[in-house]
Short mmCIF file of C-alpha atoms in Angstrom, two decimals:
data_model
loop_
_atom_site.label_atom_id
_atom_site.label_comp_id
_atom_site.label_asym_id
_atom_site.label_seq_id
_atom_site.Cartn_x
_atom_site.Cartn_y
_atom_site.Cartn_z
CA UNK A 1 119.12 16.45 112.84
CA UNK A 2 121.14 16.50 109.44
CA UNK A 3 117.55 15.83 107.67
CA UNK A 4 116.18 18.94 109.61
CA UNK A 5 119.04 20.87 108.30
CA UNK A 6 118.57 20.03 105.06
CA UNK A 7 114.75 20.60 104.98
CA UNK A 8 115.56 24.16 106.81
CA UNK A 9 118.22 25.03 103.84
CA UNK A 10 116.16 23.52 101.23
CA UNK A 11 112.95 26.01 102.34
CA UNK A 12 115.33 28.99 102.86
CA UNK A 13 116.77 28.50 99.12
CA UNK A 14 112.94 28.74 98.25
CA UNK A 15 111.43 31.36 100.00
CA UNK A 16 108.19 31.65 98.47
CA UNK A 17 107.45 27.56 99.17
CA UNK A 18 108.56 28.05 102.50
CA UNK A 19 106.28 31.33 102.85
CA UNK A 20 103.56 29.45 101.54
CA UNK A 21 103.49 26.68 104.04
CA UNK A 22 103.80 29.25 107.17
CA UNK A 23 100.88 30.88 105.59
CA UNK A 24 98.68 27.67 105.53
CA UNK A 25 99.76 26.88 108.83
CA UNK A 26 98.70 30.03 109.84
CA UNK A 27 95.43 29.84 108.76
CA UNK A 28 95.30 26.29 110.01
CA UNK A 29 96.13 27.88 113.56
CA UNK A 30 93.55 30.63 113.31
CA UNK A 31 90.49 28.78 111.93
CA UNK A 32 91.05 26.11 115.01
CA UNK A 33 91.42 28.81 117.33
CA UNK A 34 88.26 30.64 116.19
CA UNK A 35 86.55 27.58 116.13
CA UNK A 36 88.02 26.75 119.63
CA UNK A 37 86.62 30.29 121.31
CA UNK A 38 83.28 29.98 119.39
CA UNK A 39 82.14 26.90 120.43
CA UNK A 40 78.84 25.53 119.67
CA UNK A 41 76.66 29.00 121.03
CA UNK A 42 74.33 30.57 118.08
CA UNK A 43 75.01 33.75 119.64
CA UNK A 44 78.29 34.83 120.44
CA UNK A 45 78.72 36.94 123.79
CA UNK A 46 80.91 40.23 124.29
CA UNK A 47 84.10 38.09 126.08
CA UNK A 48 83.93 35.59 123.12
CA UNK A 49 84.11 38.47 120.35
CA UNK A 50 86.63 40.38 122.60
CA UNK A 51 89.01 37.06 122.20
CA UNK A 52 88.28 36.12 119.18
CA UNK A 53 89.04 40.21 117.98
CA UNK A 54 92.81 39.27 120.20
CA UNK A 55 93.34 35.95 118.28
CA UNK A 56 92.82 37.86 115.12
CA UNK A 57 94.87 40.80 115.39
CA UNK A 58 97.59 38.83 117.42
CA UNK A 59 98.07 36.19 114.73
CA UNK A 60 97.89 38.61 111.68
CA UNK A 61 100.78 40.76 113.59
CA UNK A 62 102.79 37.67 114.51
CA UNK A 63 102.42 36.77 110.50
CA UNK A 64 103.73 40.12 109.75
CA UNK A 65 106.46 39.56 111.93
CA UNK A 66 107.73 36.12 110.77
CA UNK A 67 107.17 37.66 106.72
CA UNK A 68 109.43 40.33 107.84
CA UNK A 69 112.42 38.02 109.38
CA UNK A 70 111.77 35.46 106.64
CA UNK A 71 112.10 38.34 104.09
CA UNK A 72 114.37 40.72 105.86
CA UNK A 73 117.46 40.73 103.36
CA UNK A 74 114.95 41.00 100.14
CA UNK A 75 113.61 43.90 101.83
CA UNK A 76 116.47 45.70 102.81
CA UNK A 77 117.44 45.41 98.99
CA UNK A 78 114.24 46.52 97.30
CA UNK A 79 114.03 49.71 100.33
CA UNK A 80 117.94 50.99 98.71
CA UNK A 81 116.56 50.33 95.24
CA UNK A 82 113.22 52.07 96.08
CA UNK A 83 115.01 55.00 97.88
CA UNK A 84 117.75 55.17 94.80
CA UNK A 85 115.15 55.46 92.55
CA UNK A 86 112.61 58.11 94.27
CA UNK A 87 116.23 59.79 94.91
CA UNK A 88 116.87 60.01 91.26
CA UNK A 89 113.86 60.97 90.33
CA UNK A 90 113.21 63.81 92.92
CA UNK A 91 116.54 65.18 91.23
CA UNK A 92 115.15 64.92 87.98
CA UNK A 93 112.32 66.48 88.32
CA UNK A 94 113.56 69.41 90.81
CA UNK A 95 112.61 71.75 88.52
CA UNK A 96 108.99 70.18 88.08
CA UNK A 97 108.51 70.11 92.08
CA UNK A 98 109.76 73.93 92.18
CA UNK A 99 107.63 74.50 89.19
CA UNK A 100 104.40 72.65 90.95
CA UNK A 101 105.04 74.18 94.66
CA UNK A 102 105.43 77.71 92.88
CA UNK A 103 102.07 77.46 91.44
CA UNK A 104 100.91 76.65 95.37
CA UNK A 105 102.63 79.61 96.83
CA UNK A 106 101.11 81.89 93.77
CA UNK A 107 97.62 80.56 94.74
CA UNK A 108 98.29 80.59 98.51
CA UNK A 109 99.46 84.46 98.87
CA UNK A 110 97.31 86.01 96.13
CA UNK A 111 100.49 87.54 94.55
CA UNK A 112 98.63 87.82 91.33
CA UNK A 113 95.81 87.30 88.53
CA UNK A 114 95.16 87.49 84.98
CA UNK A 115 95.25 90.74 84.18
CA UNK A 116 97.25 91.81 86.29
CA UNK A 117 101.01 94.16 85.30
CA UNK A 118 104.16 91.98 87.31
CA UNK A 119 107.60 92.26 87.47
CA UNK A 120 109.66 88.87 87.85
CA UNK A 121 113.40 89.66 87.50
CA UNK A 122 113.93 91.46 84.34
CA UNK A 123 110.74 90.93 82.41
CA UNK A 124 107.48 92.71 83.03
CA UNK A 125 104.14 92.27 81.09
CA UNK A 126 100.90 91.82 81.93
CA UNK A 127 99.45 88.12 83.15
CA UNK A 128 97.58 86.48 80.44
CA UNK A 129 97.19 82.86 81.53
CA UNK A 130 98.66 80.50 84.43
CA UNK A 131 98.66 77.23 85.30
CA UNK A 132 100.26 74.74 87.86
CA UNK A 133 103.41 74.61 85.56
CA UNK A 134 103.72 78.25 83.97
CA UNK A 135 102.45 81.90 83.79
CA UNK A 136 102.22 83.67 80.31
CA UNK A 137 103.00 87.00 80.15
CA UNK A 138 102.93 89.85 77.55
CA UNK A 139 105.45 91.54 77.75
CA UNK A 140 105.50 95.87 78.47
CA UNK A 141 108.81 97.49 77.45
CA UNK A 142 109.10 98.83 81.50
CA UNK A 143 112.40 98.94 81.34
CA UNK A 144 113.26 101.86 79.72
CA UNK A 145 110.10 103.39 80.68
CA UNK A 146 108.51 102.50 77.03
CA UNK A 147 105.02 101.56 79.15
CA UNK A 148 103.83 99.97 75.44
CA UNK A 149 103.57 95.98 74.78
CA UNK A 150 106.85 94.44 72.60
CA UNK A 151 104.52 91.81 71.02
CA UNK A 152 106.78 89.41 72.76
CA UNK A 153 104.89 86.61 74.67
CA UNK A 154 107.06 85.12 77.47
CA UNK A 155 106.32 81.99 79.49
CA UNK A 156 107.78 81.78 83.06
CA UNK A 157 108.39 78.70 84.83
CA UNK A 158 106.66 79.61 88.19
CA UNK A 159 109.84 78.04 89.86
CA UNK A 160 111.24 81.25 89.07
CA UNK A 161 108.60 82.88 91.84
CA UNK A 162 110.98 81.40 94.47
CA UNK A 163 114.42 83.30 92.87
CA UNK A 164 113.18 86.73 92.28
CA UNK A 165 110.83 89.02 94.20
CA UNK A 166 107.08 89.12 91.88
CA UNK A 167 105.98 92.79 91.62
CA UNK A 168 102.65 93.36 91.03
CA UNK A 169 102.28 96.43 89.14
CA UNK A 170 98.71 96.48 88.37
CA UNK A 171 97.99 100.09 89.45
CA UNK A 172 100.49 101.52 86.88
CA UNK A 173 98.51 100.03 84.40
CA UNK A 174 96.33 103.84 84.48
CA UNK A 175 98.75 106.12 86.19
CA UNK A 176 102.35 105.80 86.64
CA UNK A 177 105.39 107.92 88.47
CA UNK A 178 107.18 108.60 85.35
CA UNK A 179 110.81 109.82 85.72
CA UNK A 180 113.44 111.27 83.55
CA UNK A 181 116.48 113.28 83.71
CA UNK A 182 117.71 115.95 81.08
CA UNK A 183 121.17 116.68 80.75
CA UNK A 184 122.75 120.22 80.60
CA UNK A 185 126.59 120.64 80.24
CA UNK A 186 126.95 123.63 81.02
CA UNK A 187 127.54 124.66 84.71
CA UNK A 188 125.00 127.64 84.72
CA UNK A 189 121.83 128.54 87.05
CA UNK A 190 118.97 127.13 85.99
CA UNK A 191 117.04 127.78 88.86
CA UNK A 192 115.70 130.87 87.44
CA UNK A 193 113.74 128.38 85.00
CA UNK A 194 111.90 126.21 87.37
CA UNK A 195 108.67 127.90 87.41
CA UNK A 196 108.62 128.78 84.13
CA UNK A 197 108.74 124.88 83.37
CA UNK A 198 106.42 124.34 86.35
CA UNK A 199 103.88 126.70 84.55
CA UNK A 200 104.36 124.72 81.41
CA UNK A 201 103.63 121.49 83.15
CA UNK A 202 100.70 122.51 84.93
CA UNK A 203 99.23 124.04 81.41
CA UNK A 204 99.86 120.01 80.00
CA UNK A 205 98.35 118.47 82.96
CA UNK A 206 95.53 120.65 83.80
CA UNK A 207 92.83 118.63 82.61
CA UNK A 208 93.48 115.39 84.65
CA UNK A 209 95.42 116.50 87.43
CA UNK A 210 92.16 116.36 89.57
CA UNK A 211 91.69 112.27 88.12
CA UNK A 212 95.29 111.66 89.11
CA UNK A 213 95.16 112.97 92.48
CA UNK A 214 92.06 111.27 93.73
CA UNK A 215 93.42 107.86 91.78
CA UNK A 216 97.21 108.22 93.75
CA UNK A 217 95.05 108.71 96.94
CA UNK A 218 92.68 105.85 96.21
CA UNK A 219 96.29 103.86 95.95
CA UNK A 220 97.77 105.18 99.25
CA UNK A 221 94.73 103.80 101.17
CA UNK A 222 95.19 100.47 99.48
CA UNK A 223 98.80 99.89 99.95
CA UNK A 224 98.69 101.93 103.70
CA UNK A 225 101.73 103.65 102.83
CA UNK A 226 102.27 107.17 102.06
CA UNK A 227 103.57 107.64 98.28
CA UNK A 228 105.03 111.01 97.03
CA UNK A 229 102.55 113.58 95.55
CA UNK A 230 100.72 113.56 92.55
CA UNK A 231 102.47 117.04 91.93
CA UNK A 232 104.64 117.42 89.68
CA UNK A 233 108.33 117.80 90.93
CA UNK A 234 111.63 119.20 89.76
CA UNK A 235 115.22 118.60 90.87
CA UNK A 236 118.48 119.80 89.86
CA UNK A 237 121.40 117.69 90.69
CA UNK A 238 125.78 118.05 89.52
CA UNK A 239 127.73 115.61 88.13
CA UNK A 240 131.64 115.06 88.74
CA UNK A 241 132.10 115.57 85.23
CA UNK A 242 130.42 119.58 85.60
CA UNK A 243 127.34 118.88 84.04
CA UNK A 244 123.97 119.35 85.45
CA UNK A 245 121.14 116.70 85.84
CA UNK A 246 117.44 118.03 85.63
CA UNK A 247 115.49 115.37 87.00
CA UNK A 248 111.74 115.11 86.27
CA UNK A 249 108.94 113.09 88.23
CA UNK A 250 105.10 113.27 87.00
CA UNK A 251 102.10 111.58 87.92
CA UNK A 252 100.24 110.81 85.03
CA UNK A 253 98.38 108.47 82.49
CA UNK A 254 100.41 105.66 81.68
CA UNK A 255 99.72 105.35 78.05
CA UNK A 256 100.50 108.97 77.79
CA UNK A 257 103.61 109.07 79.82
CA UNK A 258 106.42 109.08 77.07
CA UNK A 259 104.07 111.45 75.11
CA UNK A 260 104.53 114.09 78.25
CA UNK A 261 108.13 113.53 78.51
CA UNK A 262 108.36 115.03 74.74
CA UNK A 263 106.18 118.22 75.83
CA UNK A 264 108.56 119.03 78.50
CA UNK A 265 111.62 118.29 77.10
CA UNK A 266 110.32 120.89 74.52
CA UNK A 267 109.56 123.51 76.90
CA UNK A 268 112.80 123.07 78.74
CA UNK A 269 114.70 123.36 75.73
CA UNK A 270 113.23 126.60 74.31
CA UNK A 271 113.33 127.94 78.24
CA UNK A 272 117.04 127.19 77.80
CA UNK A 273 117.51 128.89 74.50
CA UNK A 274 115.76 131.73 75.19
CA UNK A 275 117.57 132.21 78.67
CA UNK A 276 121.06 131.33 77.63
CA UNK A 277 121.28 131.73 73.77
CA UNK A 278 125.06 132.63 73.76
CA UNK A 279 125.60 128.44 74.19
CA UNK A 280 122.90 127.58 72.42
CA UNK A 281 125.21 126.25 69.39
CA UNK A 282 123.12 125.76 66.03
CA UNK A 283 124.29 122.90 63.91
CA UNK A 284 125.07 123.57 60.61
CA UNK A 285 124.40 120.84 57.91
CA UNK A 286 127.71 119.89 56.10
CA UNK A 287 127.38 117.34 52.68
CA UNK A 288 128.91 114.59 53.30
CA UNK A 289 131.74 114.37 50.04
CA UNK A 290 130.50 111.99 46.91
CA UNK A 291 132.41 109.38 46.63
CA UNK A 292 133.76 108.45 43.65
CA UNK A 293 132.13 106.07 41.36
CA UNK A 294 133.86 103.37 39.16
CA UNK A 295 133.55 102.80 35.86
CA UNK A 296 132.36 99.22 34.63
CA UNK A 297 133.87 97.80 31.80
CA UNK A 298 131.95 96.65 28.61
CA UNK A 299 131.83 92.97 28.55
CA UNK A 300 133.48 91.49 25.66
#
């Protein structure tokens, strides 16, 4: 018994050796058994392949098996390591994975194309390439309502399609709902001057307000939503403070937007003067003082 011992601890200090002769053995046991089922036929018949399919499958499972025990606490150790590592490096590369499965869901719902005008946080532009990793972008000045390209290029990690909302803004890229408020602060009725400025509008956008209202009904049967008219409209609002808010929405070209805003900012203005020109206050140009100037001394 004490020899068996030692031959048992001697093949479990050397795993592979010891692997190695179950393997042999194995194959020992399933050539005989072949052989044994087989026979001496030419042909083999459908209960002979059926048995000899058993003897196959059986012994390659029962192999598994003993590998398995024989090799149980080498595996447990290289499963941590392995799960450690792919641990590590999912957390390493989170922001490739985001990056990667952002690229799927841009693909999958269609949000956008090249081309195309988007909003993605606070930059705007429109799409100039995209790939699995990243979507270029140049980039439109929509924040203050500039409509014109900055000559900036930005480069968004399309991870950043699963933090902010994308807005596709590809039918401002010809008309736009352009809004601005003028500020009067004086607390005096300017109803009066509505029309007059609604006259003045409708003289600047005579000659494309058919274009604009066939394109903003073109949009609503897109989107299946009602938007607000292509008509110009005028509001007057208070502040706390006692000043007055005139606030401005037009439907018009886009590249031509900022250019309208000037026209009836104009028009307002003179309105104003001409209907209130006791507060009109002119600004008188004052010099500003000369400073004096010092005298250098001759060099020596």
């Amino acid at each position: 018994m004490e020899n068996i011992y030692t031959a048992y601890d001697f093949l479990m200090a050397h795993k592979l050796l010891f692997t190695s002769l179950i393997l042999l053995v194995i194959w020992f046991t399933r050539r005989t058994l072949l052989n044994l089922i087989r026979g001496d036929v030419a042909f083999l018949s459908d209960d002979q392949r059926a048995w000899m399919s058993r003897t196959k499958n059986g012994i390659f499972a029962g192999t598994l098996l003993i590998l398995f025990v024989l090799w149980q606490s080498e595996i447990s150790n290289f499963a941590l390591s392995v799960t450690a590592i792919a641990v590590a490096i999912v957390v390493a590369s989170k922001e490739i994975i985001l990056c990667f499965t952002g690229s799927i869901q841009r693909a999958s719902s269609r949000s956008f194309r090249i081309g195309d005008w988007i909003e993605v946080g606070q930059l705007s532009g429109e799409v100039i390439e995209h790939n699995i990793m990243a979507t270029v972008i140049q980039e439109i000045d929509l924040l203050h309502g500039q409509y014109h390209y900055t000559g900036k290029t930005a480069t968004l990690p399309n991870s950043m399609f699963f933090a902010y909302p994308v807005k596709n803004l590809n039918f401002m890229k010809r008309y736009v709902f352009h809004n601005f408020t003028m500020i009067v602060p004086h607390f005096v009725n300017l109803y009066p001057l509505i029309p007059h400025l609604q006259a003045c509008i409708d003289v600047h956008f005579a000659h494309f307000i058919d274009v604009a209202r066939r394109y903003n009904s073109m949009i609503e049967k897109h989107s299946g939503i009602d938007l607000p008219s292509s008509e110009p409209h005028i509001e007057i609002f208070s502040h706390t403070a006692g000043e007055q808010q005139l606030h401005v929405r037009v439907f018009c070209p886009t590249e031509r937007a900022n250019h309208f805003e000037q026209l009836i900012r104009h028009d307002f203005m003179v309105l104003f003067s001409e209907a209130f020109p006791g507060l009109v206050e002119h600004a008188k140009y004052t010099p500003l003082p000369e400073l004096p100037v010092e005298e250098e001394e001759p060099t020596k």
